[in-house]
Amino acid sequence: GSAQCVTDSTTLGANSRSSEFPDTSNYYAPVEADNAWQTEQGQEPKWFPDLYNKRNCVYGSNYESWMNEEDFKDNYLSKTSARCCDNWFSDKGTGCPDPGSAVNPEAEDEALSGGLVAYYFPEFDKNNCGFGIDYPAWMGVNGYEKHYLYTSGQECCDRYFEGVGGCPH
């Protein structure tokens, strides 16, 4: 009953990993479930396609966690830049891989931390990329920042307004 539930929740089980979640050993979970959040510290650095921001191969350990799942890792994660570039961006030639660091998908709320972080962002009504803190609020939440906020004006322009002169403005 409910009294037993209260007792169980406050008593450490014999196989418990945590005082916050007693008796939480999950013998049915695969080994990779131990690092379900796929933090940078938990993943081996690999070459992978940055499909949203740089649209190029980048090196790092902050790739999306789904890329590390069995059904996807062989296609998305590479030990060499050449393999990544051949598979994903062969049209870029010597422009692949990108020498910069990978965009961090975990830095989702940076734009909202005090509102003082300026980014390049697409201004669709102006057909150009602007710079500042006055981007639409929706661009800085719910994962949209990975697709709309850039630290480089050139990246923003290449993504949204390729070939437009005077970009960014």
Coordinates of N, CA and C in Angstrom, one line a residue:
G1 N 0.8 -1.2 0.0 CA 0.0 0.0 0.0 C 0.9 1.3 0.0
S2 N 0.3 2.4 0.3 CA 1.0 3.6 0.3 C 2.0 3.8 1.4
A3 N 1.8 3.1 2.6 CA 2.8 3.2 3.6 C 4.1 2.5 3.2
Q4 N 3.9 1.4 2.5 CA 5.1 0.7 2.0 C 5.9 1.5 1.0
C5 N 5.1 2.3 0.2 CA 5.7 3.1 -0.8 C 6.6 4.2 -0.2
V6 N 6.1 4.8 0.9 CA 6.9 5.8 1.6 C 8.1 5.2 2.2
T7 N 8.0 4.0 2.8 CA 9.1 3.3 3.4 C 10.2 3.0 2.3
D8 N 9.7 2.5 1.2 CA 10.6 2.1 0.1 C 11.4 3.4 -0.4
S9 N 10.7 4.5 -0.4 CA 11.3 5.7 -1.0 C 12.3 6.3 -0.1
T10 N 12.3 6.0 1.2 CA 13.2 6.6 2.2 C 14.3 5.6 2.6
T11 N 14.2 4.4 2.2 CA 15.1 3.3 2.6 C 16.0 2.9 1.5
L12 N 17.3 3.0 1.7 CA 18.2 2.6 0.6 C 18.1 1.1 0.4
G13 N 18.0 0.7 -0.9 CA 18.0 -0.7 -1.2 C 19.4 -1.3 -1.2
A14 N 19.5 -2.6 -1.2 CA 20.8 -3.3 -1.2 C 21.6 -3.0 -2.5
N15 N 20.9 -2.8 -3.6 CA 21.6 -2.6 -4.9 C 21.5 -1.2 -5.3
S16 N 21.2 -0.2 -4.4 CA 21.0 1.2 -4.8 C 22.3 1.8 -5.3
R17 N 22.2 2.7 -6.3 CA 23.3 3.5 -6.8 C 23.2 4.9 -6.2
S18 N 22.1 5.3 -5.6 CA 21.9 6.7 -5.3 C 21.0 6.8 -4.0
S19 N 21.4 7.8 -3.2 CA 20.5 8.0 -2.0 C 19.2 8.7 -2.4
E20 N 19.2 9.4 -3.5 CA 18.0 10.1 -4.0 C 17.0 9.1 -4.6
F21 N 17.5 8.0 -5.2 CA 16.6 7.0 -5.8 C 17.0 5.6 -5.3
P22 N 16.5 5.3 -4.1 CA 16.9 4.0 -3.6 C 16.4 2.8 -4.4
D23 N 17.2 1.8 -4.4 CA 16.9 0.5 -5.1 C 16.7 0.8 -6.6
T24 N 17.5 1.6 -7.2 CA 17.3 1.9 -8.6 C 18.1 1.2 -9.6
S25 N 18.8 0.1 -9.2 CA 19.5 -0.6 -10.1 C 18.6 -1.2 -11.2
N26 N 18.9 -0.9 -12.4 CA 18.0 -1.3 -13.5 C 18.8 -2.4 -14.3
Y27 N 18.5 -3.6 -13.9 CA 19.2 -4.7 -14.6 C 18.8 -5.0 -16.0
Y28 N 17.7 -4.3 -16.4 CA 17.2 -4.6 -17.8 C 17.7 -3.5 -18.8
A29 N 18.3 -2.4 -18.3 CA 18.8 -1.3 -19.1 C 20.1 -1.7 -19.8
P30 N 20.3 -1.3 -21.0 CA 21.6 -1.6 -21.7 C 22.7 -0.7 -21.0
V31 N 23.9 -1.1 -21.2 CA 25.0 -0.4 -20.5 C 25.0 1.1 -20.9
E32 N 24.7 1.4 -22.1 CA 24.7 2.8 -22.5 C 23.7 3.7 -21.8
A33 N 22.7 3.0 -21.2 CA 21.7 3.8 -20.4 C 22.3 4.4 -19.2
D34 N 23.5 4.0 -18.7 CA 24.1 4.6 -17.6 C 24.5 6.0 -17.9
N35 N 24.7 6.4 -19.2 CA 25.0 7.7 -19.5 C 23.9 8.2 -20.5
A36 N 22.7 8.1 -20.1 CA 21.6 8.5 -21.0 C 21.6 9.9 -21.5
W37 N 22.2 10.8 -20.7 CA 22.2 12.2 -21.1 C 23.2 12.5 -22.1
Q38 N 24.2 11.7 -22.3 CA 25.2 11.8 -23.3 C 25.9 13.2 -23.2
T39 N 26.4 13.4 -22.0 CA 27.2 14.7 -21.7 C 28.5 14.6 -22.5
E40 N 29.1 15.8 -22.7 CA 30.4 15.8 -23.4 C 31.4 14.9 -22.7
Q41 N 31.4 14.9 -21.3 CA 32.4 14.0 -20.6 C 32.1 12.6 -20.8
G42 N 30.9 12.2 -21.2 CA 30.5 10.8 -21.3 C 30.7 10.2 -22.7
Q43 N 31.0 11.0 -23.7 CA 31.1 10.5 -25.0 C 32.5 10.7 -25.6
E44 N 32.9 9.7 -26.3 CA 34.2 9.7 -27.0 C 34.2 10.7 -28.1
P45 N 35.2 11.6 -28.2 CA 35.2 12.5 -29.4 C 35.3 11.8 -30.7
K46 N 34.5 12.3 -31.6 CA 34.4 11.8 -33.0 C 34.2 12.9 -34.0
W47 N 34.4 12.6 -35.2 CA 34.0 13.4 -36.3 C 32.5 13.2 -36.6
F48 N 31.7 14.2 -36.7 CA 30.3 14.0 -37.0 C 29.7 15.2 -37.8
P49 N 28.6 15.0 -38.5 CA 28.1 16.1 -39.3 C 27.3 17.1 -38.4
D50 N 27.6 18.3 -38.5 CA 26.8 19.4 -37.8 C 25.7 19.7 -38.9
L51 N 24.6 19.1 -38.7 CA 23.5 19.2 -39.7 C 22.7 20.5 -39.7
Y52 N 22.9 21.3 -38.6 CA 22.0 22.5 -38.5 C 22.8 23.8 -38.5
N53 N 23.9 23.9 -37.9 CA 24.6 25.1 -37.8 C 25.7 25.3 -38.9
K54 N 26.8 24.5 -38.7 CA 27.9 24.6 -39.7 C 27.7 23.9 -41.0
R55 N 26.8 23.0 -41.0 CA 26.5 22.1 -42.2 C 27.9 21.7 -42.7
N56 N 28.6 21.0 -41.9 CA 29.9 20.5 -42.2 C 30.3 19.5 -41.1
C57 N 31.4 18.8 -41.4 CA 31.9 17.8 -40.4 C 32.7 18.6 -39.3
V58 N 32.5 18.3 -38.1 CA 33.2 18.9 -37.0 C 33.7 17.8 -36.0
Y59 N 34.6 18.1 -35.2 CA 35.2 17.2 -34.2 C 34.8 17.6 -32.8
G60 N 34.4 16.6 -32.1 CA 34.1 16.9 -30.7 C 33.3 15.8 -30.0
S61 N 32.9 16.0 -28.8 CA 32.2 14.9 -28.1 C 30.8 15.4 -27.7
N62 N 30.4 16.6 -28.3 CA 29.1 17.1 -28.0 C 28.1 16.9 -29.1
Y63 N 28.1 15.8 -29.8 CA 27.1 15.4 -30.8 C 25.8 15.0 -30.1
E64 N 24.8 15.1 -30.9 CA 23.4 14.7 -30.4 C 23.4 13.3 -30.0
S65 N 22.8 13.0 -28.9 CA 22.8 11.7 -28.3 C 22.3 10.6 -29.2
W66 N 21.3 10.9 -30.0 CA 20.8 9.9 -30.9 C 21.8 9.4 -31.9
M67 N 22.8 10.3 -32.2 CA 23.9 9.8 -33.2 C 24.7 8.7 -32.6
N68 N 24.7 8.5 -31.3 CA 25.4 7.5 -30.7 C 24.6 6.2 -30.4
E69 N 23.4 6.1 -30.9 CA 22.6 4.9 -30.8 C 23.0 3.9 -31.9
E70 N 22.8 2.7 -31.5 CA 23.2 1.6 -32.4 C 22.8 1.7 -33.9
D71 N 21.6 2.1 -34.1 CA 21.1 2.2 -35.5 C 21.7 3.4 -36.3
F72 N 22.4 4.3 -35.6 CA 22.8 5.5 -36.3 C 24.4 5.7 -36.2
K73 N 25.0 5.2 -35.2 CA 26.4 5.6 -35.0 C 27.3 5.3 -36.1
D74 N 27.1 4.2 -36.8 CA 28.0 3.9 -38.0 C 27.9 4.9 -39.1
N75 N 26.7 5.5 -39.2 CA 26.5 6.5 -40.3 C 26.9 7.9 -39.9
Y76 N 26.8 8.2 -38.6 CA 27.0 9.6 -38.2 C 28.3 9.9 -37.5
L77 N 28.9 8.9 -36.9 CA 30.1 9.1 -36.1 C 31.3 8.4 -36.8
S78 N 32.4 9.2 -37.0 CA 33.6 8.7 -37.7 C 34.9 8.9 -36.9
K79 N 35.8 8.1 -37.1 CA 37.1 8.2 -36.5 C 38.0 9.2 -37.3
T80 N 37.6 9.4 -38.6 CA 38.4 10.3 -39.4 C 37.5 11.3 -40.1
S81 N 38.1 12.5 -40.3 CA 37.4 13.6 -41.0 C 37.1 13.2 -42.4
A82 N 38.0 12.5 -43.1 CA 37.8 12.1 -44.5 C 36.5 11.2 -44.6
R83 N 36.3 10.3 -43.7 CA 35.1 9.4 -43.8 C 33.8 10.3 -43.6
C84 N 33.9 11.2 -42.6 CA 32.7 12.0 -42.4 C 32.4 12.9 -43.6
C85 N 33.4 13.5 -44.2 CA 33.3 14.4 -45.3 C 32.8 13.6 -46.5
D86 N 33.3 12.5 -46.8 CA 32.9 11.6 -47.9 C 31.4 11.3 -47.8
N87 N 31.0 10.9 -46.6 CA 29.6 10.5 -46.4 C 28.6 11.6 -46.4
W88 N 29.0 12.8 -45.9 CA 28.0 13.8 -45.7 C 28.2 15.1 -46.5
F89 N 29.4 15.5 -46.8 CA 29.6 16.8 -47.5 C 30.7 16.7 -48.6
S90 N 30.6 15.7 -49.4 CA 31.6 15.5 -50.5 C 31.5 16.7 -51.4
D91 N 30.4 17.4 -51.5 CA 30.4 18.6 -52.4 C 31.2 19.8 -51.9
K92 N 31.6 19.8 -50.7 CA 32.4 20.9 -50.1 C 33.9 20.8 -50.5
G93 N 34.3 19.7 -50.9 CA 35.7 19.6 -51.3 C 36.7 19.8 -50.2
T94 N 37.6 20.8 -50.4 CA 38.6 21.1 -49.3 C 38.0 21.9 -48.2
G95 N 36.7 22.3 -48.4 CA 36.1 23.1 -47.3 C 35.5 22.2 -46.2
C96 N 35.8 20.9 -46.3 CA 35.4 20.0 -45.3 C 36.6 19.3 -44.8
P97 N 36.8 19.2 -43.5 CA 36.0 19.5 -42.4 C 36.1 21.0 -42.0
D98 N 35.2 21.4 -41.1 CA 35.2 22.7 -40.6 C 36.3 22.7 -39.5
P99 N 37.3 23.7 -39.5 CA 38.3 23.7 -38.5 C 37.9 24.2 -37.2
G100 N 36.7 24.8 -37.1 CA 36.3 25.3 -35.8 C 35.7 24.2 -34.9
S101 N 35.3 24.6 -33.7 CA 34.8 23.6 -32.8 C 33.3 23.4 -33.1
A102 N 32.8 22.3 -32.6 CA 31.4 22.0 -32.8 C 30.5 22.9 -32.0
V103 N 29.3 23.2 -32.6 CA 28.3 23.9 -31.9 C 27.8 23.0 -30.8
N104 N 27.7 23.6 -29.6 CA 27.3 22.8 -28.4 C 25.8 22.7 -28.3
P105 N 25.2 21.5 -28.5 CA 23.7 21.4 -28.5 C 23.2 21.5 -27.0
E106 N 24.1 21.4 -26.0 CA 23.6 21.5 -24.7 C 23.5 23.0 -24.2
A107 N 24.1 23.9 -25.0 CA 24.1 25.3 -24.6 C 22.8 26.0 -25.0
E108 N 21.6 25.3 -24.7 CA 20.4 25.8 -25.2 C 19.9 27.1 -24.6
D109 N 20.2 27.4 -23.4 CA 19.6 28.6 -22.8 C 20.6 29.7 -22.7
E110 N 21.7 29.7 -23.4 CA 22.7 30.8 -23.3 C 22.1 32.1 -23.6
A111 N 21.3 32.2 -24.6 CA 20.7 33.5 -25.0 C 19.8 34.1 -23.9
L112 N 19.3 33.3 -23.0 CA 18.4 33.7 -22.0 C 19.1 34.0 -20.6
S113 N 20.4 33.8 -20.5 CA 21.1 34.0 -19.3 C 21.4 35.4 -19.1
G114 N 20.4 36.1 -18.6 CA 20.5 37.6 -18.4 C 20.2 38.4 -19.6
G115 N 20.1 37.8 -20.8 CA 19.7 38.5 -22.0 C 20.8 39.4 -22.5
L116 N 22.1 39.2 -22.1 CA 23.1 40.0 -22.5 C 24.0 39.4 -23.6
V117 N 23.7 38.2 -24.0 CA 24.6 37.6 -25.0 C 24.1 37.9 -26.4
A118 N 24.9 38.5 -27.2 CA 24.5 38.9 -28.5 C 24.9 37.8 -29.5
Y119 N 24.0 37.6 -30.5 CA 24.2 36.6 -31.5 C 23.8 37.2 -32.9
Y120 N 24.3 36.5 -33.9 CA 23.9 36.8 -35.3 C 22.6 35.9 -35.4
F121 N 21.6 36.5 -36.0 CA 20.3 35.7 -36.2 C 19.7 36.2 -37.5
P122 N 18.9 35.3 -38.1 CA 18.3 35.6 -39.4 C 17.1 36.6 -39.2
E123 N 17.1 37.7 -40.0 CA 16.0 38.6 -40.0 C 15.3 38.4 -41.3
F124 N 14.4 37.6 -41.3 CA 13.7 37.1 -42.6 C 13.0 38.3 -43.3
D125 N 12.5 39.2 -42.6 CA 11.9 40.4 -43.2 C 12.8 41.3 -43.9
K126 N 14.1 41.2 -43.5 CA 15.2 42.0 -44.2 C 16.0 41.3 -45.1
N127 N 15.8 39.9 -45.2 CA 16.6 39.1 -46.1 C 18.1 39.2 -45.7
N128 N 18.4 39.2 -44.4 CA 19.7 39.4 -44.0 C 19.9 38.9 -42.5
C129 N 21.1 38.8 -42.1 CA 21.4 38.4 -40.7 C 21.7 39.7 -39.9
G130 N 21.1 39.8 -38.7 CA 21.4 40.9 -37.8 C 22.2 40.4 -36.7
F131 N 22.7 41.4 -35.9 CA 23.5 41.0 -34.7 C 23.0 41.8 -33.5
G132 N 22.9 41.1 -32.4 CA 22.4 41.8 -31.2 C 21.7 40.8 -30.2
I133 N 21.0 41.5 -29.3 CA 20.2 40.7 -28.3 C 18.7 40.9 -28.6
D134 N 18.3 41.5 -29.7 CA 16.9 41.8 -30.0 C 16.3 40.8 -31.0
Y135 N 16.8 39.5 -31.0 CA 16.2 38.5 -31.8 C 14.9 38.1 -31.2
P136 N 14.0 37.5 -32.0 CA 12.7 37.1 -31.4 C 12.9 36.0 -30.3
A137 N 12.2 36.2 -29.2 CA 12.3 35.3 -28.1 C 12.3 33.8 -28.4
W138 N 11.4 33.4 -29.3 CA 11.3 32.0 -29.7 C 12.6 31.4 -30.2
M139 N 13.5 32.3 -30.8 CA 14.8 31.8 -31.3 C 15.7 31.3 -30.2
G140 N 15.5 31.8 -29.0 CA 16.4 31.4 -27.9 C 15.9 30.4 -26.9
V141 N 14.8 29.6 -27.3 CA 14.3 28.6 -26.4 C 14.0 27.3 -27.1
N142 N 13.7 26.3 -26.3 CA 13.3 25.0 -26.8 C 14.1 24.4 -27.9
G143 N 15.4 24.6 -27.9 CA 16.3 24.0 -28.9 C 16.4 24.8 -30.2
Y144 N 15.5 25.8 -30.4 CA 15.6 26.6 -31.6 C 16.9 27.4 -31.8
E145 N 17.6 27.7 -30.6 CA 18.8 28.5 -30.7 C 19.9 27.7 -31.5
K146 N 19.8 26.4 -31.5 CA 20.8 25.7 -32.3 C 20.7 25.9 -33.8
H147 N 19.5 26.4 -34.2 CA 19.2 26.5 -35.6 C 19.2 28.0 -36.0
Y148 N 19.1 28.9 -35.0 CA 18.9 30.3 -35.4 C 19.9 31.3 -34.8
L149 N 20.6 30.9 -33.8 CA 21.6 31.9 -33.2 C 23.0 31.4 -33.5
Y150 N 23.8 32.4 -33.9 CA 25.2 32.0 -34.4 C 26.2 33.0 -33.8
T151 N 27.4 32.5 -33.5 CA 28.5 33.4 -33.1 C 29.2 34.0 -34.2
S152 N 28.9 33.5 -35.4 CA 29.6 34.0 -36.7 C 28.5 34.5 -37.6
G153 N 28.7 35.7 -38.1 CA 27.8 36.3 -39.1 C 27.8 35.5 -40.4
Q154 N 29.0 35.0 -40.8 CA 29.1 34.3 -42.0 C 28.3 33.0 -42.0
E155 N 28.4 32.3 -40.8 CA 27.6 31.1 -40.6 C 26.1 31.3 -40.8
C156 N 25.6 32.4 -40.2 CA 24.2 32.8 -40.3 C 23.9 33.0 -41.8
C157 N 24.7 33.8 -42.4 CA 24.4 34.2 -43.8 C 24.5 33.0 -44.8
D158 N 25.5 32.1 -44.6 CA 25.6 30.9 -45.4 C 24.4 30.0 -45.2
R159 N 23.9 30.0 -44.0 CA 22.7 29.1 -43.7 C 21.4 29.6 -44.3
Y160 N 21.2 30.9 -44.2 CA 19.9 31.4 -44.5 C 19.8 32.3 -45.7
F161 N 20.9 33.0 -46.0 CA 20.9 34.0 -47.1 C 22.1 33.9 -48.0
E162 N 22.4 32.7 -48.4 CA 23.6 32.4 -49.2 C 23.6 33.2 -50.5
G163 N 24.7 33.9 -50.8 CA 24.8 34.7 -52.0 C 24.2 36.1 -51.9
V164 N 23.6 36.5 -50.8 CA 23.0 37.8 -50.6 C 24.2 38.8 -50.2
G165 N 24.4 39.8 -51.0 CA 25.4 40.8 -50.8 C 25.1 41.6 -49.5
G166 N 26.2 42.0 -48.8 CA 26.0 42.8 -47.6 C 25.5 42.1 -46.4
C167 N 25.7 40.8 -46.4 CA 25.2 40.0 -45.3 C 26.5 39.5 -44.5
P168 N 26.5 39.7 -43.2 CA 25.5 40.3 -42.4 C 25.5 41.8 -42.4
H169 N 24.4 42.4 -42.1 CA 24.3 43.9 -42.1 C 24.7 44.5 -40.8

